[in-house]
PDB file of C-alpha atoms and ligand atoms in Angstrom:
ATOM      1  CA  MET Z 167      74.764  80.265  74.689  1.00 40.00           C
ATOM      2  CA  SER Z 168      78.462  79.585  74.518  1.00 41.00           C
ATOM      3  CA  GLY Z 169      81.254  82.487  73.675  1.00 40.00           C
ATOM      4  CA  GLY Z 170      80.684  85.437  75.068  1.00 41.00           C
ATOM      5  CA  ILE Z 171      82.615  87.262  77.916  1.00 43.00           C
ATOM      6  CA  ALA Z 172      82.216  84.450  80.423  1.00 45.00           C
ATOM      7  CA  ARG Z 173      85.398  83.278  80.176  1.00 47.00           C
ATOM      8  CA  GLY Z 174      86.756  80.450  82.633  1.00 45.00           C
ATOM      9  CA  ALA Z 175      83.319  80.441  84.327  1.00 45.00           C
ATOM     10  CA  GLY Z 176      81.088  79.944  81.181  1.00 47.00           C
ATOM     11  CA  SER Z 177      78.129  79.508  80.106  1.00 48.00           C
ATOM     12  CA  GLY Z 178      76.367  75.553  80.707  1.00 50.00           C
ATOM     13  CA  THR Z 179      78.032  75.362  84.187  1.00 54.00           C
ATOM     14  CA  GLY Z 180      75.350  77.199  85.655  1.00 57.00           C
ATOM     15  CA  THR Z 181      77.288  80.410  86.942  1.00 54.00           C
ATOM     16  CA  GLU Z 182      75.564  83.079  85.819  1.00 60.00           C
ATOM     17  CA  ASN Z 183      72.557  82.415  87.918  1.00 62.00           C
ATOM     18  CA  MET Z 184      75.155  83.225  90.691  1.00 77.00           C
ATOM     19  CA  ASP Z 185      76.181  86.577  92.245  1.00 93.00           C
ATOM     20  CA  THR Z 186      78.628  85.234  94.514  1.00 97.00           C
ATOM     21  CA  ARG Z 187      81.700  82.364  93.633  1.00 97.00           C
ATOM     22  CA  ILE Z 188      84.032  81.368  96.034  1.00 98.00           C
ATOM     23  CA  GLY Z 189      87.739  80.488  95.290  1.00 98.00           C
ATOM     24  CA  PHE Z 190      90.101  78.688  97.923  1.00 98.00           C
ATOM     25  CA  GLY Z 191      94.035  79.046  97.016  1.00 98.00           C
ATOM     26  CA  PHE Z 192      97.289  76.895  98.955  1.00 98.00           C
ATOM     27  CA  ASP Z 193     100.708  77.908  98.533  1.00 98.00           C
ATOM     28  CA  SER Z 194     103.881  76.453 100.367  1.00 97.00           C
ATOM     29  CA  HIS Z 195     107.497  77.110 100.291  1.00 97.00           C
ATOM     30  CA  GLU Z 196     111.163  76.404 102.004  1.00 97.00           C
ATOM     31  CA  PHE Z 197     113.209  78.617 103.383  1.00 98.00           C
ATOM     32  CA  LYS Z 198     116.451  78.888 101.983  1.00 96.00           C
ATOM     33  CA  PRO Z 199     119.539  81.384 103.418  1.00 96.00           C
ATOM     34  CA  GLY Z 200     120.680  83.819 100.433  1.00 93.00           C
ATOM     35  CA  VAL Z 201     117.314  85.307  98.442  1.00 94.00           C
ATOM     36  CA  PRO Z 202     115.220  87.623  99.809  1.00 96.00           C
ATOM     37  CA  LEU Z 203     111.772  87.371 101.870  1.00 98.00           C
ATOM     38  CA  ARG Z 204     108.420  88.334 100.243  1.00 98.00           C
ATOM     39  CA  ILE Z 205     105.466  87.980 101.711  1.00 98.00           C
ATOM     40  CA  GLY Z 206     102.537  89.515 100.163  1.00 98.00           C
ATOM     41  CA  GLY Z 207     104.115  91.806  98.234  1.00 97.00           C
ATOM     42  CA  MET Z 208     106.842  93.235 100.554  1.00 97.00           C
ATOM     43  CA  THR Z 209     110.522  92.583 100.327  1.00 97.00           C
ATOM     44  CA  ILE Z 210     110.597  91.652 104.082  1.00 98.00           C
ATOM     45  CA  ASP Z 211     113.943  92.005 106.793  1.00 96.00           C
ATOM     46  CA  HIS Z 212     114.990  88.985 107.786  1.00 97.00           C
ATOM     47  CA  PRO Z 213     117.941  86.307 107.517  1.00 96.00           C
ATOM     48  CA  GLU Z 214     116.269  83.765 104.365  1.00 97.00           C
ATOM     49  CA  GLY Z 215     114.226  84.188 101.654  1.00 97.00           C
ATOM     50  CA  LEU Z 216     111.176  81.667 100.331  1.00 97.00           C
ATOM     51  CA  ALA Z 217     113.187  79.298  97.757  1.00 95.00           C
ATOM     52  CA  GLY Z 218     111.330  79.122  94.586  1.00 91.00           C
ATOM     53  CA  HIS Z 219     111.264  79.754  90.547  1.00 88.00           C
ATOM     54  CA  SER Z 220     109.368  83.166  91.490  1.00 92.00           C
ATOM     55  CA  ASP Z 221     110.169  85.599  93.499  1.00 95.00           C
ATOM     56  CA  GLY Z 222     108.502  82.415  96.287  1.00 96.00           C
ATOM     57  CA  ASP Z 223     105.377  85.014  97.314  1.00 97.00           C
ATOM     58  CA  VAL Z 224     103.553  82.636  98.957  1.00 98.00           C
ATOM     59  CA  LEU Z 225     100.653  84.802  99.457  1.00 98.00           C
ATOM     60  CA  LEU Z 226     100.489  86.207  96.321  1.00 98.00           C
ATOM     61  CA  HIS Z 227     100.663  82.402  94.924  1.00 97.00           C
ATOM     62  CA  ALA Z 228      98.271  81.456  97.319  1.00 98.00           C
ATOM     63  CA  VAL Z 229      95.602  84.799  97.085  1.00 98.00           C
ATOM     64  CA  THR Z 230      95.777  83.821  92.862  1.00 98.00           C
ATOM     65  CA  ASP Z 231      94.432  80.574  93.290  1.00 98.00           C
ATOM     66  CA  ALA Z 232      92.013  81.580  95.219  1.00 98.00           C
ATOM     67  CA  LEU Z 233      91.403  84.055  92.276  1.00 98.00           C
ATOM     68  CA  LEU Z 234      91.278  82.320  89.941  1.00 98.00           C
ATOM     69  CA  GLY Z 235      89.524  79.148  91.484  1.00 98.00           C
ATOM     70  CA  ALA Z 236      86.836  81.469  92.550  1.00 98.00           C
ATOM     71  CA  VAL Z 237      85.852  81.440  88.388  1.00 96.00           C
ATOM     72  CA  ALA Z 238      86.767  78.286  87.653  1.00 96.00           C
ATOM     73  CA  ALA Z 239      89.811  79.681  85.958  1.00 96.00           C
ATOM     74  CA  GLY Z 240      92.388  77.048  86.813  1.00 95.00           C
ATOM     75  CA  ASP Z 241      95.406  77.742  88.899  1.00 95.00           C
ATOM     76  CA  ILE Z 242      98.830  79.394  88.738  1.00 94.00           C
ATOM     77  CA  GLY Z 243     100.375  76.608  87.607  1.00 90.00           C
ATOM     78  CA  SER Z 244      98.104  76.872  84.456  1.00 89.00           C
ATOM     79  CA  PHE Z 245      99.462  80.012  83.360  1.00 89.00           C
ATOM     80  CA  PHE Z 246     102.835  79.947  84.314  1.00 87.00           C
ATOM     81  CA  PRO Z 247     104.542  76.391  84.441  1.00 82.00           C
ATOM     82  CA  PRO Z 248     107.534  76.774  87.012  1.00 78.00           C
ATOM     83  CA  GLY Z 249     110.147  75.005  84.176  1.00 81.00           C
ATOM     84  CA  ASP Z 250     109.594  78.572  81.889  1.00 85.00           C
ATOM     85  CA  PRO Z 251     112.233  80.599  82.026  1.00 86.00           C
ATOM     86  CA  ARG Z 252     110.722  84.079  81.951  1.00 85.00           C
ATOM     87  CA  TRP Z 253     109.049  83.155  84.982  1.00 84.00           C
ATOM     88  CA  LYS Z 254     112.743  82.820  86.591  1.00 84.00           C
ATOM     89  CA  ASP Z 255     112.965  85.280  90.198  1.00 85.00           C
ATOM     90  CA  ALA Z 256     109.816  86.640  88.456  1.00 88.00           C
ATOM     91  CA  ASP Z 257     107.472  89.738  90.729  1.00 93.00           C
ATOM     92  CA  SER Z 258     104.237  87.439  91.908  1.00 96.00           C
ATOM     93  CA  ALA Z 259     102.618  91.076  91.764  1.00 96.00           C
ATOM     94  CA  ILE Z 260     102.379  89.232  87.665  1.00 94.00           C
ATOM     95  CA  PHE Z 261     100.414  86.341  87.981  1.00 95.00           C
ATOM     96  CA  LEU Z 262      98.135  88.325  91.250  1.00 96.00           C
ATOM     97  CA  LYS Z 263      97.507  90.928  87.799  1.00 95.00           C
ATOM     98  CA  LEU Z 264      96.352  87.871  85.883  1.00 95.00           C
ATOM     99  CA  ALA Z 265      93.842  86.651  87.793  1.00 97.00           C
ATOM    100  CA  LEU Z 266      92.538  89.530  88.493  1.00 97.00           C
ATOM    101  CA  GLU Z 267      92.217  89.902  84.233  1.00 96.00           C
ATOM    102  CA  GLU Z 268      91.106  86.774  84.777  1.00 96.00           C
ATOM    103  CA  LEU Z 269      88.296  87.129  86.743  1.00 96.00           C
ATOM    104  CA  GLN Z 270      87.344  90.679  85.809  1.00 95.00           C
ATOM    105  CA  HIS Z 271      86.452  88.623  82.049  1.00 94.00           C
ATOM    106  CA  ALA Z 272      84.472  86.708  84.010  1.00 95.00           C
ATOM    107  CA  GLY Z 273      82.190  89.210  85.169  1.00 95.00           C
ATOM    108  CA  TYR Z 274      83.321  89.774  88.948  1.00 97.00           C
ATOM    109  CA  ARG Z 275      85.376  91.451  91.593  1.00 97.00           C
ATOM    110  CA  ILE Z 276      86.265  90.692  94.685  1.00 98.00           C
ATOM    111  CA  ALA Z 277      84.401  91.226  97.875  1.00 98.00           C
ATOM    112  CA  ASN Z 278      86.827  90.435  99.811  1.00 98.00           C
ATOM    113  CA  VAL Z 279      89.819  88.269 100.511  1.00 98.00           C
ATOM    114  CA  ASP Z 280      91.155  86.170 103.665  1.00 98.00           C
ATOM    115  CA  THR Z 281      94.351  84.136 103.984  1.00 98.00           C
ATOM    116  CA  THR Z 282      96.691  82.662 106.544  1.00 98.00           C
ATOM    117  CA  LEU Z 283     100.880  82.682 106.969  1.00 98.00           C
ATOM    118  CA  VAL Z 284     101.536  79.292 108.634  1.00 98.00           C
ATOM    119  CA  LEU Z 285     104.902  79.945 109.856  1.00 98.00           C
ATOM    120  CA  VAL Z 286     107.657  80.066 112.608  1.00 97.00           C
ATOM    121  CA  ALA Z 287     109.568  83.235 111.367  1.00 97.00           C
ATOM    122  CA  PRO Z 288     109.726  85.914 111.057  1.00 97.00           C
ATOM    123  CA  LYS Z 289     106.283  87.183 113.636  1.00 97.00           C
ATOM    124  CA  ILE Z 290     103.768  88.726 110.526  1.00 98.00           C
ATOM    125  CA  ALA Z 291     101.572  90.577 113.383  1.00 97.00           C
ATOM    126  CA  PRO Z 292     103.720  93.972 113.462  1.00 97.00           C
ATOM    127  CA  ILE Z 293     103.637  94.298 109.924  1.00 98.00           C
ATOM    128  CA  ALA Z 294     100.072  92.474 108.721  1.00 98.00           C
ATOM    129  CA  GLY Z 295      98.626  96.186 108.499  1.00 98.00           C
ATOM    130  CA  GLU Z 296     101.434  97.461 105.889  1.00 98.00           C
ATOM    131  CA  MET Z 297     101.022  94.279 104.398  1.00 98.00           C
ATOM    132  CA  ARG Z 298      97.303  94.090 103.935  1.00 98.00           C
ATOM    133  CA  ALA Z 299      97.729  97.802 102.245  1.00 98.00           C
ATOM    134  CA  ARG Z 300     100.061  96.678 100.082  1.00 98.00           C
ATOM    135  CA  ILE Z 301      98.151  93.644  98.649  1.00 98.00           C
ATOM    136  CA  ALA Z 302      95.207  96.109  98.814  1.00 98.00           C
ATOM    137  CA  ASP Z 303      96.749  97.942  96.630  1.00 98.00           C
ATOM    138  CA  LEU Z 304      97.660  95.589  94.015  1.00 98.00           C
ATOM    139  CA  LEU Z 305      94.467  94.375  94.124  1.00 98.00           C
ATOM    140  CA  GLY Z 306      92.389  97.371  93.241  1.00 97.00           C
ATOM    141  CA  VAL Z 307      90.385  97.122  96.432  1.00 98.00           C
ATOM    142  CA  GLU Z 308      89.948  99.068 100.215  1.00 98.00           C
ATOM    143  CA  ILE Z 309      91.859  97.733 102.676  1.00 98.00           C
ATOM    144  CA  ASP Z 310      89.201  96.333 104.501  1.00 98.00           C
ATOM    145  CA  GLN Z 311      88.222  94.114 101.685  1.00 98.00           C
ATOM    146  CA  VAL Z 312      91.787  91.990 102.759  1.00 98.00           C
ATOM    147  CA  SER Z 313      93.167  90.116 105.943  1.00 98.00           C
ATOM    148  CA  VAL Z 314      96.185  88.597 106.615  1.00 98.00           C
ATOM    149  CA  LYS Z 315      96.439  86.304 109.697  1.00 98.00           C
ATOM    150  CA  ALA Z 316      99.313  84.382 110.532  1.00 98.00           C
ATOM    151  CA  LYS Z 317     100.266  81.592 112.993  1.00 97.00           C
ATOM    152  CA  THR Z 318     103.243  79.117 113.851  1.00 96.00           C
ATOM    153  CA  PRO Z 319     103.085  74.998 112.398  1.00 94.00           C
ATOM    154  CA  GLU Z 320     102.123  74.210 115.857  1.00 91.00           C
ATOM    155  CA  GLY Z 321     102.528  69.676 115.512  1.00 93.00           C
ATOM    156  CA  LEU Z 322     103.421  70.054 112.101  1.00 92.00           C
ATOM    157  CA  ASN Z 323     107.324  69.683 112.093  1.00 92.00           C
ATOM    158  CA  LEU Z 324     107.667  71.907 109.204  1.00 92.00           C
ATOM    159  CA  ASP Z 325     110.187  75.100 111.124  1.00 93.00           C
ATOM    160  CA  HIS Z 326     110.738  75.398 107.562  1.00 96.00           C
ATOM    161  CA  VAL Z 327     108.527  76.161 105.205  1.00 97.00           C
ATOM    162  CA  ALA Z 328     106.268  78.958 104.999  1.00 98.00           C
ATOM    163  CA  GLN Z 329     102.638  77.931 104.156  1.00 98.00           C
ATOM    164  CA  CYS Z 330      99.792  80.124 102.853  1.00 98.00           C
ATOM    165  CA  HIS Z 331      95.967  79.193 102.649  1.00 98.00           C
ATOM    166  CA  ALA Z 332      93.356  81.893 101.102  1.00 98.00           C
ATOM    167  CA  VAL Z 333      89.890  82.367  99.937  1.00 98.00           C
ATOM    168  CA  ALA Z 334      88.218  84.755  98.296  1.00 98.00           C
ATOM    169  CA  LEU Z 335      84.692  85.249  97.640  1.00 98.00           C
ATOM    170  CA  VAL Z 336      83.763  86.908  94.507  1.00 98.00           C
ATOM    171  CA  GLU Z 337      80.804  88.989  92.984  1.00 97.00           C
ATOM    172  CA  ARG Z 338      79.268  89.760  90.224  1.00 95.00           C
ATOM    173  CA  THR Z 339      79.811  93.384  88.488  1.00 92.00           C
ATOM    174  CA  ALA Z 340      76.693  92.854  86.591  1.00 71.00           C
ATOM    175  CA  GLU Z 341      73.360  91.173  86.408  1.00 60.00           C
ATOM    176  CA  PRO Z 342      72.826  88.313  83.948  1.00 49.00           C
ATOM    177  CA  ASP Z 343      70.149  89.823  81.746  1.00 53.00           C
ATOM    178  CA  ASP Z 344      73.002  92.655  81.073  1.00 58.00           C
ATOM    179  CA  LEU Z 345      75.462  90.626  80.450  1.00 60.00           C
ATOM    180  CA  LYS Z 346      73.803  88.436  78.213  1.00 60.00           C
ATOM    181  CA  SER Z 347      72.605  91.057  76.406  1.00 60.00           C
ATOM    182  CA  MET Z 348      76.056  92.267  76.224  1.00 60.00           C
ATOM    183  CA  SER Z 349      77.281  88.864  74.724  1.00 61.00           C
ATOM    184  CA  ALA Z 350      74.223  89.545  71.947  1.00 61.00           C
ATOM    185  CA  VAL Z 351      75.423  92.967  70.707  1.00 59.00           C
ATOM    186  CA  ILE Z 352      79.225  91.059  70.716  1.00 59.00           C
ATOM    187  CA  GLU Z 353      78.201  88.468  68.695  1.00 62.00           C
ATOM    188  CA  SER Z 354      75.862  90.476  66.293  1.00 64.00           C
ATOM    189  CA  GLU Z 355      79.278  92.645  66.124  1.00 60.00           C
ATOM    190  CA  ARG Z 356      81.376  89.646  65.036  1.00 61.00           C
ATOM    191  CA  GLN Z 357      78.076  88.888  62.396  1.00 65.00           C
ATOM    192  CA  ILE Z 358      78.925  92.470  60.962  1.00 60.00           C
ATOM    193  CA  GLU Z 359      82.847  92.437  60.874  1.00 65.00           C
ATOM    194  CA  ASP Z 360      82.366  88.807  58.583  1.00 69.00           C
ATOM    195  CA  VAL Z 361      80.271  90.426  56.060  1.00 59.00           C
ATOM    196  CA  VAL Z 362      82.587  93.313  55.943  1.00 60.00           C
ATOM    197  CA  ASP Z 363      85.713  91.082  55.733  1.00 67.00           C
ATOM    198  CA  ASP Z 364      83.342  89.075  52.761  1.00 63.00           C
ATOM    199  CA  LEU Z 365      83.024  92.022  50.609  1.00 59.00           C
ATOM    200  CA  LEU Z 366      86.673  93.149  51.327  1.00 63.00           C
ATOM    201  CA  SER Z 367      88.535  90.047  50.242  1.00 64.00           C
ATOM    202  CA  SER Z 368      85.806  89.446  47.262  1.00 59.00           C
ATOM    203  CA  VAL Z 369      86.535  93.209  46.193  1.00 58.00           C
ATOM    204  CA  HIS Z 370      90.268  92.986  46.465  1.00 57.00           C
ATOM    205  CA  GLY Z 371      90.878  89.790  46.586  1.00 55.00           C
ATOM    206  CA  THR Z 372      92.675  89.881  50.223  1.00 49.00           C
ATOM    207  CA  GLN Z 373      92.233  86.498  52.559  1.00 49.00           C
ATOM    208  CA  LYS Z 374      89.603  86.355  54.839  1.00 47.00           C
ATOM    209  CA  LYS Z 375      90.617  88.296  58.273  1.00 46.00           C
ATOM    210  CA  ARG Z 376      90.854  85.863  60.965  1.00 46.00           C
ATOM    211  CA  PRO Z 377      89.350  86.799  64.633  1.00 47.00           C
ATOM    212  CA  ALA Z 378      91.343  87.889  67.123  1.00 44.00           C
ATOM    213  CA  PRO Z 379      91.854  85.617  70.102  1.00 41.00           C
ATOM    214  CA  VAL Z 380      90.396  86.949  73.443  1.00 47.00           C
ATOM    215  CA  TYR Z 381      93.837  87.231  74.880  1.00 43.00           C
ATOM    216  CA  ASP Z 382      97.621  86.743  73.213  1.00 40.00           C
ATOM    217  CA  THR Z 383      97.883  82.863  75.101  1.00 39.00           C
ATOM    218  CA  GLU Z 384     101.551  82.964  73.668  1.00 38.00           C
ATOM    219  CA  ASP Z 385     103.013  85.225  76.087  1.00 37.00           C
ATOM    220  CA  ILE Z 386     102.050  83.100  79.758  1.00 35.00           C
ATOM    221  CA  THR Z 387     102.386  79.633  78.663  1.00 30.00           C
TER     222      THR Z 387
HETATM  223 ZN1   ZN H 637     104.063  79.395  95.294  1.00 78.30          ZN
END
């Protein structure tokens, strides 16, 4: 069955039989003086921030890619090209929200997210609890579904770079049969709309209404 509500992780990929899926994300940004340091949706008191077209939030970018990856919906760059002036200094929570919407449209929700930051400074351990709470809030999950770990880049010669690795386990929000029947309902409603449109256009001579796009891509690409 094509179309329906399973976007991104659509039919024909075998995903209809999967209850859980996993996604991985990685990101890195160079430290830069004179900009605020944003990690995990928090502003952290530090002499340098992370260079980037957006606010440079390396952790939120990695989690965004993990969520998109879990439902094979592309990556952060495919939705938010770095050259687009609209995303200059943007709050990376925007990117995370879009990934969440993609996840929900595909019929999944977050089971848990685990992250590892790799950076020399600042020390993350003292603020990891607050950061987990902030990320959980942004993701709409409980704090025990979010993990934030950090380590120093030993032997990598990357002392002026912050990196983040993230994995996300996601689980189905509805049984595959429920999704199929929901798709069938949507398809039949479309057909009824088409019939009504045809009737209206034959009576009023108006143009047939075009089907609405699933979402407005003009706002994000
Ligand atoms: Zn990034």
